[in-house]
Amino acid sequence: MTLITSSLAVTSLSHASVSSLSSHIRPRLQPPSVFLPSTTANSTVANLSTAISRRAPILAFLSFLVFPSPAVASPSDGGDDLERYTDQAEGFTLLIPSSWVKVEKAGATALFQEGKNNIGVVVNPVRLSSLREFGTADFVAHKLLQAEKKKESTKSAELIETRERLGHGNVPVYEIEYLLDSTRGGMKRIFSAAFVSSRKLYLLNIAYSDSQDNPLNGNTRMVIEQVLHSFDTS
């Protein structure tokens, strides 16, 4: 399958951008500084905490869905197959394009890169038993875009679609798609998925370049959606 265009999130794990939901949630890790400059991260978390303190930790976590793209050349078009990646320790699985390279970054449970495009997963413990206890897919998408728009680097953020599906064991999985234009990486198509299982919050973010000069093509989108829909408990 073709997954490569010359031009999804993790432009920023900012992909997709994830101080106490004390009655429900207690993250093990603070939002990792690798995803955003610390000044931007601190500002985002502070604004979210003021607006909705009860939900602040999970919203701050969601606000780090998109990380800065590495400074590498864009790949040329070519064929690519999907292969299954499973993290038995954290309990999740998804399909990954076989040519994408797995890299290590602090704060990311798993990160795969192909040129300026990224697929990233972050896992944190929570006190929720289901993502529905936090809110609907539309609610999460609204708060995620609010966080994106507050970043100094964001020029625009436009919601495309929200969906809910059931994963293994009827676990609700929220999927969010939006367009992000920023001073870091230009126009990106962001595909995010989130679910809670076994008191852990799982976040997937795919960031793929989608410029006017090189728009996301149909074949690439089809493969990206396969990756998105494959994200589930292992």
PDB file of C-alpha atoms in Angstrom:
ATOM      1  CA  MET A   1       0.000   0.000   0.000  1.00  0.00           C
ATOM      2  CA  THR A   2       1.149   3.533  -0.629  1.00  0.00           C
ATOM      3  CA  LEU A   3       1.626   5.464   2.601  1.00  0.00           C
ATOM      4  CA  ILE A   4       4.243   7.963   1.528  1.00  0.00           C
ATOM      5  CA  THR A   5       3.664  11.415   0.041  1.00  0.00           C
ATOM      6  CA  SER A   6       6.370  14.010  -0.367  1.00  0.00           C
ATOM      7  CA  SER A   7       4.980  16.309   2.000  1.00  0.00           C
ATOM      8  CA  LEU A   8      -0.489  12.919  10.510  1.00  0.00           C
ATOM      9  CA  ALA A   9       0.369  13.584  14.557  1.00  0.00           C
ATOM     10  CA  VAL A  10       2.850  13.581  16.125  1.00  0.00           C
ATOM     11  CA  THR A  11       4.096  17.119  14.195  1.00  0.00           C
ATOM     12  CA  SER A  12       3.753  17.585  17.410  1.00  0.00           C
ATOM     13  CA  LEU A  13       2.848  13.867  20.079  1.00  0.00           C
ATOM     14  CA  SER A  14       1.246  18.459  19.979  1.00  0.00           C
ATOM     15  CA  HIS A  15       0.108  13.967  17.775  1.00  0.00           C
ATOM     16  CA  ALA A  16      -2.639  15.520  19.113  1.00  0.00           C
ATOM     17  CA  SER A  17      -1.783  19.124  22.142  1.00  0.00           C
ATOM     18  CA  VAL A  18      -2.731  16.304  25.450  1.00  0.00           C
ATOM     19  CA  SER A  19      -4.101  20.232  37.838  1.00  0.00           C
ATOM     20  CA  SER A  20      -5.901  17.610  39.318  1.00  0.00           C
ATOM     21  CA  LEU A  21      -8.719  15.442  38.315  1.00  0.00           C
ATOM     22  CA  SER A  22      -7.979  14.240  41.798  1.00  0.00           C
ATOM     23  CA  SER A  23     -11.204  12.365  42.273  1.00  0.00           C
ATOM     24  CA  HIS A  24     -10.669  10.331  39.107  1.00  0.00           C
ATOM     25  CA  ILE A  25      -7.186  10.525  37.669  1.00  0.00           C
ATOM     26  CA  ARG A  26      -3.573  10.643  38.826  1.00  0.00           C
ATOM     27  CA  PRO A  27      -1.012  10.517  35.978  1.00  0.00           C
ATOM     28  CA  ARG A  28       2.256   8.728  36.655  1.00  0.00           C
ATOM     29  CA  LEU A  29       4.117  11.021  34.275  1.00  0.00           C
ATOM     30  CA  GLN A  30       3.891  14.760  33.815  1.00  0.00           C
ATOM     31  CA  PRO A  31       3.297  15.792  30.173  1.00  0.00           C
ATOM     32  CA  PRO A  32       6.739  15.198  28.626  1.00  0.00           C
ATOM     33  CA  SER A  33       8.745  18.320  27.774  1.00  0.00           C
ATOM     34  CA  VAL A  34       9.985  16.648  24.603  1.00  0.00           C
ATOM     35  CA  PHE A  35       6.644  17.285  22.951  1.00  0.00           C
ATOM     36  CA  LEU A  36       6.611  21.062  23.307  1.00  0.00           C
ATOM     37  CA  PRO A  37       8.891  23.855  24.513  1.00  0.00           C
ATOM     38  CA  SER A  38       8.435  24.121  28.279  1.00  0.00           C
ATOM     39  CA  THR A  39       7.071  27.670  28.155  1.00  0.00           C
ATOM     40  CA  THR A  40       4.322  26.648  25.767  1.00  0.00           C
ATOM     41  CA  ALA A  41       3.565  23.493  27.730  1.00  0.00           C
ATOM     42  CA  ASN A  42       3.331  25.373  31.019  1.00  0.00           C
ATOM     43  CA  SER A  43       1.062  27.994  29.484  1.00  0.00           C
ATOM     44  CA  THR A  44      -1.248  25.371  27.981  1.00  0.00           C
ATOM     45  CA  VAL A  45      -1.567  23.422  31.230  1.00  0.00           C
ATOM     46  CA  ALA A  46      -2.157  26.596  33.258  1.00  0.00           C
ATOM     47  CA  ASN A  47      -4.928  27.788  30.935  1.00  0.00           C
ATOM     48  CA  LEU A  48      -6.652  24.425  30.997  1.00  0.00           C
ATOM     49  CA  SER A  49      -6.368  24.181  34.772  1.00  0.00           C
ATOM     50  CA  THR A  50      -8.014  27.555  35.224  1.00  0.00           C
ATOM     51  CA  ALA A  51     -10.846  26.792  32.816  1.00  0.00           C
ATOM     52  CA  ILE A  52     -11.729  23.282  33.956  1.00  0.00           C
ATOM     53  CA  SER A  53      -9.742  22.268  36.989  1.00  0.00           C
ATOM     54  CA  ARG A  54     -11.617  19.009  37.541  1.00  0.00           C
ATOM     55  CA  ARG A  55     -10.592  17.693  34.136  1.00  0.00           C
ATOM     56  CA  ALA A  56      -7.242  19.451  33.837  1.00  0.00           C
ATOM     57  CA  PRO A  57      -4.827  16.485  34.020  1.00  0.00           C
ATOM     58  CA  ILE A  58      -6.436  14.498  31.241  1.00  0.00           C
ATOM     59  CA  LEU A  59      -6.882  17.615  29.102  1.00  0.00           C
ATOM     60  CA  ALA A  60      -3.274  18.589  29.616  1.00  0.00           C
ATOM     61  CA  PHE A  61      -2.341  15.063  28.634  1.00  0.00           C
ATOM     62  CA  LEU A  62      -4.472  15.268  25.488  1.00  0.00           C
ATOM     63  CA  SER A  63      -2.932  18.622  24.609  1.00  0.00           C
ATOM     64  CA  PHE A  64       0.444  16.972  24.055  1.00  0.00           C
ATOM     65  CA  LEU A  65      -0.795  14.832  21.213  1.00  0.00           C
ATOM     66  CA  VAL A  66       1.322  16.505  18.487  1.00  0.00           C
ATOM     67  CA  PHE A  67       5.344  16.572  18.857  1.00  0.00           C
ATOM     68  CA  PRO A  68       7.716  18.613  16.730  1.00  0.00           C
ATOM     69  CA  SER A  69       8.770  16.845  13.580  1.00  0.00           C
ATOM     70  CA  PRO A  70      12.417  15.850  13.266  1.00  0.00           C
ATOM     71  CA  ALA A  71      14.496  17.833  10.796  1.00  0.00           C
ATOM     72  CA  VAL A  72      14.774  15.182   8.101  1.00  0.00           C
ATOM     73  CA  ALA A  73      13.972  15.119   4.423  1.00  0.00           C
ATOM     74  CA  SER A  74      10.572  14.004   3.216  1.00  0.00           C
ATOM     75  CA  PRO A  75      10.584  10.533   1.699  1.00  0.00           C
ATOM     76  CA  SER A  76       9.659   9.794  -1.882  1.00  0.00           C
ATOM     77  CA  ASP A  77       6.472   8.007  -2.832  1.00  0.00           C
ATOM     78  CA  GLY A  78       6.564   4.237  -2.587  1.00  0.00           C
ATOM     79  CA  GLY A  79       4.768   1.115  -1.504  1.00  0.00           C
ATOM     80  CA  ASP A  80       4.429   0.076   2.109  1.00  0.00           C
ATOM     81  CA  ASP A  81       2.917  -2.834   4.013  1.00  0.00           C
ATOM     82  CA  LEU A  82       1.396  -2.799   7.465  1.00  0.00           C
ATOM     83  CA  GLU A  83       2.661  -5.013  10.249  1.00  0.00           C
ATOM     84  CA  ARG A  84       1.297  -5.458  13.763  1.00  0.00           C
ATOM     85  CA  TYR A  85       3.074  -3.845  16.696  1.00  0.00           C
ATOM     86  CA  THR A  86       2.104  -5.078  20.174  1.00  0.00           C
ATOM     87  CA  ASP A  87       3.299  -3.739  23.519  1.00  0.00           C
ATOM     88  CA  GLN A  88       2.582  -6.568  25.955  1.00  0.00           C
ATOM     89  CA  ALA A  89       3.860  -4.598  28.957  1.00  0.00           C
ATOM     90  CA  GLU A  90       1.431  -1.691  28.450  1.00  0.00           C
ATOM     91  CA  GLY A  91      -1.323  -3.773  26.853  1.00  0.00           C
ATOM     92  CA  PHE A  92      -1.975  -2.179  23.449  1.00  0.00           C
ATOM     93  CA  THR A  93      -1.610  -3.067  19.791  1.00  0.00           C
ATOM     94  CA  LEU A  94      -1.800  -1.328  16.404  1.00  0.00           C
ATOM     95  CA  LEU A  95      -0.700  -1.656  12.807  1.00  0.00           C
ATOM     96  CA  ILE A  96       2.451   0.198  11.699  1.00  0.00           C
ATOM     97  CA  PRO A  97       3.813   0.745   8.161  1.00  0.00           C
ATOM     98  CA  SER A  98       6.736  -1.655   7.816  1.00  0.00           C
ATOM     99  CA  SER A  99       9.169   0.990   6.541  1.00  0.00           C
ATOM    100  CA  TRP A 100       8.585   3.424   9.412  1.00  0.00           C
ATOM    101  CA  VAL A 101      11.389   3.564  11.973  1.00  0.00           C
ATOM    102  CA  LYS A 102      10.804   3.081  15.705  1.00  0.00           C
ATOM    103  CA  VAL A 103      12.710   5.671  17.732  1.00  0.00           C
ATOM    104  CA  GLU A 104      13.162   6.306  21.441  1.00  0.00           C
ATOM    105  CA  LYS A 105      12.038   9.587  23.006  1.00  0.00           C
ATOM    106  CA  ALA A 106      11.505  10.423  26.649  1.00  0.00           C
ATOM    107  CA  GLY A 107       7.815  10.429  27.541  1.00  0.00           C
ATOM    108  CA  ALA A 108       6.671   8.447  24.502  1.00  0.00           C
ATOM    109  CA  THR A 109       5.616   4.843  25.067  1.00  0.00           C
ATOM    110  CA  ALA A 110       6.138   4.166  21.361  1.00  0.00           C
ATOM    111  CA  LEU A 111       7.127   6.482  18.501  1.00  0.00           C
ATOM    112  CA  PHE A 112       7.504   5.723  14.798  1.00  0.00           C
ATOM    113  CA  GLN A 113       8.774   8.175  12.182  1.00  0.00           C
ATOM    114  CA  GLU A 114       8.811   8.461   8.427  1.00  0.00           C
ATOM    115  CA  GLY A 115      10.349  11.741   7.328  1.00  0.00           C
ATOM    116  CA  LYS A 116       8.291  14.537   8.843  1.00  0.00           C
ATOM    117  CA  ASN A 117       5.411  12.216   9.686  1.00  0.00           C
ATOM    118  CA  ASN A 118       4.888  10.547  13.048  1.00  0.00           C
ATOM    119  CA  ILE A 119       2.864   7.872  14.810  1.00  0.00           C
ATOM    120  CA  GLY A 120       3.087   8.060  18.593  1.00  0.00           C
ATOM    121  CA  VAL A 121       1.505   6.377  21.605  1.00  0.00           C
ATOM    122  CA  VAL A 122       1.503   7.569  25.218  1.00  0.00           C
ATOM    123  CA  VAL A 123       0.119   5.523  28.132  1.00  0.00           C
ATOM    124  CA  ASN A 124      -0.607   6.844  31.635  1.00  0.00           C
ATOM    125  CA  PRO A 125      -2.429   5.376  34.655  1.00  0.00           C
ATOM    126  CA  VAL A 126      -5.768   6.993  35.579  1.00  0.00           C
ATOM    127  CA  ARG A 127      -8.622   6.507  38.033  1.00  0.00           C
ATOM    128  CA  LEU A 128     -11.222   6.252  35.282  1.00  0.00           C
ATOM    129  CA  SER A 129     -12.658   2.906  34.227  1.00  0.00           C
ATOM    130  CA  SER A 130     -13.913   4.291  30.892  1.00  0.00           C
ATOM    131  CA  LEU A 131     -13.248   7.381  28.779  1.00  0.00           C
ATOM    132  CA  ARG A 132     -16.998   8.054  28.865  1.00  0.00           C
ATOM    133  CA  GLU A 133     -16.604   9.018  32.537  1.00  0.00           C
ATOM    134  CA  PHE A 134     -14.527  11.955  31.331  1.00  0.00           C
ATOM    135  CA  GLY A 135     -16.856  13.098  28.543  1.00  0.00           C
ATOM    136  CA  THR A 136     -18.113  12.428  25.032  1.00  0.00           C
ATOM    137  CA  ALA A 137     -15.936  12.255  21.923  1.00  0.00           C
ATOM    138  CA  ASP A 138     -17.209  15.702  20.908  1.00  0.00           C
ATOM    139  CA  PHE A 139     -16.308  17.105  24.334  1.00  0.00           C
ATOM    140  CA  VAL A 140     -12.768  15.722  24.160  1.00  0.00           C
ATOM    141  CA  ALA A 141     -12.324  17.020  20.594  1.00  0.00           C
ATOM    142  CA  HIS A 142     -13.557  20.487  21.594  1.00  0.00           C
ATOM    143  CA  LYS A 143     -11.138  20.722  24.511  1.00  0.00           C
ATOM    144  CA  LEU A 144      -8.265  19.362  22.419  1.00  0.00           C
ATOM    145  CA  LEU A 145      -8.745  22.021  19.750  1.00  0.00           C
ATOM    146  CA  GLN A 146      -9.064  24.713  22.434  1.00  0.00           C
ATOM    147  CA  ALA A 147      -5.663  23.661  23.745  1.00  0.00           C
ATOM    148  CA  GLU A 148      -4.185  23.663  20.237  1.00  0.00           C
ATOM    149  CA  LYS A 149      -5.487  27.168  19.502  1.00  0.00           C
ATOM    150  CA  LYS A 150      -3.894  28.565  22.671  1.00  0.00           C
ATOM    151  CA  LYS A 151      -0.396  27.624  21.514  1.00  0.00           C
ATOM    152  CA  GLU A 152       1.666  30.478  20.157  1.00  0.00           C
ATOM    153  CA  SER A 153       2.782  28.318  17.226  1.00  0.00           C
ATOM    154  CA  THR A 154      -0.795  27.547  16.073  1.00  0.00           C
ATOM    155  CA  LYS A 155      -2.109  29.504  13.119  1.00  0.00           C
ATOM    156  CA  SER A 156      -5.370  27.569  12.822  1.00  0.00           C
ATOM    157  CA  ALA A 157      -6.997  24.339  14.007  1.00  0.00           C
ATOM    158  CA  GLU A 158     -10.132  22.970  12.342  1.00  0.00           C
ATOM    159  CA  LEU A 159     -12.097  19.951  13.508  1.00  0.00           C
ATOM    160  CA  ILE A 160     -12.966  17.538  10.694  1.00  0.00           C
ATOM    161  CA  GLU A 161     -14.695  14.637  12.419  1.00  0.00           C
ATOM    162  CA  THR A 162     -15.192  12.787  15.709  1.00  0.00           C
ATOM    163  CA  ARG A 163     -16.179   9.138  16.014  1.00  0.00           C
ATOM    164  CA  GLU A 164     -16.687   6.528  18.705  1.00  0.00           C
ATOM    165  CA  ARG A 165     -16.134   2.824  18.150  1.00  0.00           C
ATOM    166  CA  LEU A 166     -15.957  -0.204  20.417  1.00  0.00           C
ATOM    167  CA  GLY A 167     -12.637  -1.999  20.821  1.00  0.00           C
ATOM    168  CA  HIS A 168     -11.900  -5.375  22.376  1.00  0.00           C
ATOM    169  CA  GLY A 169     -14.112  -6.080  25.366  1.00  0.00           C
ATOM    170  CA  ASN A 170     -16.495  -3.293  24.233  1.00  0.00           C
ATOM    171  CA  VAL A 171     -13.992  -0.632  25.335  1.00  0.00           C
ATOM    172  CA  PRO A 172     -15.111   2.784  23.963  1.00  0.00           C
ATOM    173  CA  VAL A 173     -12.486   4.295  21.656  1.00  0.00           C
ATOM    174  CA  TYR A 174     -12.710   7.972  20.626  1.00  0.00           C
ATOM    175  CA  GLU A 175     -11.278   8.991  17.250  1.00  0.00           C
ATOM    176  CA  ILE A 176     -10.660  12.628  16.318  1.00  0.00           C
ATOM    177  CA  GLU A 177      -9.507  14.100  13.019  1.00  0.00           C
ATOM    178  CA  TYR A 178      -8.510  17.728  12.532  1.00  0.00           C
ATOM    179  CA  LEU A 179      -6.372  20.053  10.427  1.00  0.00           C
ATOM    180  CA  LEU A 180      -3.558  21.921  12.148  1.00  0.00           C
ATOM    181  CA  ASP A 181      -1.592  24.771  10.613  1.00  0.00           C
ATOM    182  CA  SER A 182       1.346  25.929  12.703  1.00  0.00           C
ATOM    183  CA  THR A 183       4.650  27.726  12.464  1.00  0.00           C
ATOM    184  CA  ARG A 184       6.231  24.378  13.353  1.00  0.00           C
ATOM    185  CA  GLY A 185       5.774  21.994  10.445  1.00  0.00           C
ATOM    186  CA  GLY A 186       3.114  23.831   8.424  1.00  0.00           C
ATOM    187  CA  MET A 187      -0.200  22.177   7.580  1.00  0.00           C
ATOM    188  CA  LYS A 188      -0.770  18.783   9.161  1.00  0.00           C
ATOM    189  CA  ARG A 189      -3.642  16.322   9.159  1.00  0.00           C
ATOM    190  CA  ILE A 190      -3.991  14.961  12.697  1.00  0.00           C
ATOM    191  CA  PHE A 191      -5.632  11.622  13.495  1.00  0.00           C
ATOM    192  CA  SER A 192      -5.989  10.812  17.198  1.00  0.00           C
ATOM    193  CA  ALA A 193      -7.495   7.903  19.132  1.00  0.00           C
ATOM    194  CA  ALA A 194      -7.967   7.494  22.876  1.00  0.00           C
ATOM    195  CA  PHE A 195      -9.378   4.884  25.228  1.00  0.00           C
ATOM    196  CA  VAL A 196      -9.212   3.834  28.877  1.00  0.00           C
ATOM    197  CA  SER A 197      -8.621   0.203  29.817  1.00  0.00           C
ATOM    198  CA  SER A 198      -7.444  -1.390  33.076  1.00  0.00           C
ATOM    199  CA  ARG A 199      -7.176   2.079  34.648  1.00  0.00           C
ATOM    200  CA  LYS A 200      -4.790   3.291  31.937  1.00  0.00           C
ATOM    201  CA  LEU A 201      -5.319   6.103  29.438  1.00  0.00           C
ATOM    202  CA  TYR A 202      -4.048   5.217  25.953  1.00  0.00           C
ATOM    203  CA  LEU A 203      -3.440   7.979  23.406  1.00  0.00           C
ATOM    204  CA  LEU A 204      -2.512   7.481  19.746  1.00  0.00           C
ATOM    205  CA  ASN A 205      -1.559  10.420  17.558  1.00  0.00           C
ATOM    206  CA  ILE A 206      -0.744  10.359  13.876  1.00  0.00           C
ATOM    207  CA  ALA A 207       0.539  13.571  12.255  1.00  0.00           C
ATOM    208  CA  TYR A 208       0.876  13.635   8.479  1.00  0.00           C
ATOM    209  CA  SER A 209       1.800  16.545   6.209  1.00  0.00           C
ATOM    210  CA  ASP A 210      -1.175  17.818   4.207  1.00  0.00           C
ATOM    211  CA  SER A 211      -0.175  20.967   2.347  1.00  0.00           C
ATOM    212  CA  GLN A 212      -1.893  22.529  -0.666  1.00  0.00           C
ATOM    213  CA  ASP A 213       1.143  21.737  -2.769  1.00  0.00           C
ATOM    214  CA  ASN A 214       1.198  18.132  -1.585  1.00  0.00           C
ATOM    215  CA  PRO A 215      -2.206  17.145  -0.203  1.00  0.00           C
ATOM    216  CA  LEU A 216      -2.812  13.851   1.537  1.00  0.00           C
ATOM    217  CA  ASN A 217      -3.795  11.413  -1.203  1.00  0.00           C
ATOM    218  CA  GLY A 218      -6.536   8.815  -1.062  1.00  0.00           C
ATOM    219  CA  ASN A 219      -4.262   5.771  -0.826  1.00  0.00           C
ATOM    220  CA  THR A 220      -2.254   7.298   2.008  1.00  0.00           C
ATOM    221  CA  ARG A 221      -5.389   8.265   3.883  1.00  0.00           C
ATOM    222  CA  MET A 222      -6.768   4.747   3.556  1.00  0.00           C
ATOM    223  CA  VAL A 223      -3.645   3.270   5.158  1.00  0.00           C
ATOM    224  CA  ILE A 224      -3.569   5.917   7.905  1.00  0.00           C
ATOM    225  CA  GLU A 225      -7.176   5.089   8.765  1.00  0.00           C
ATOM    226  CA  GLN A 226      -6.247   1.401   8.992  1.00  0.00           C
ATOM    227  CA  VAL A 227      -3.584   2.356  11.540  1.00  0.00           C
ATOM    228  CA  LEU A 228      -6.062   4.537  13.444  1.00  0.00           C
ATOM    229  CA  HIS A 229      -8.793   1.877  13.563  1.00  0.00           C
ATOM    230  CA  SER A 230      -6.313  -0.846  14.597  1.00  0.00           C
ATOM    231  CA  PHE A 231      -5.398   0.887  17.872  1.00  0.00           C
ATOM    232  CA  ASP A 232      -6.802  -1.309  20.635  1.00  0.00           C
ATOM    233  CA  THR A 233      -6.073  -3.314  23.762  1.00  0.00           C
ATOM    234  CA  SER A 234      -3.780  -6.274  23.163  1.00  0.00           C
TER     235      SER A 234
END
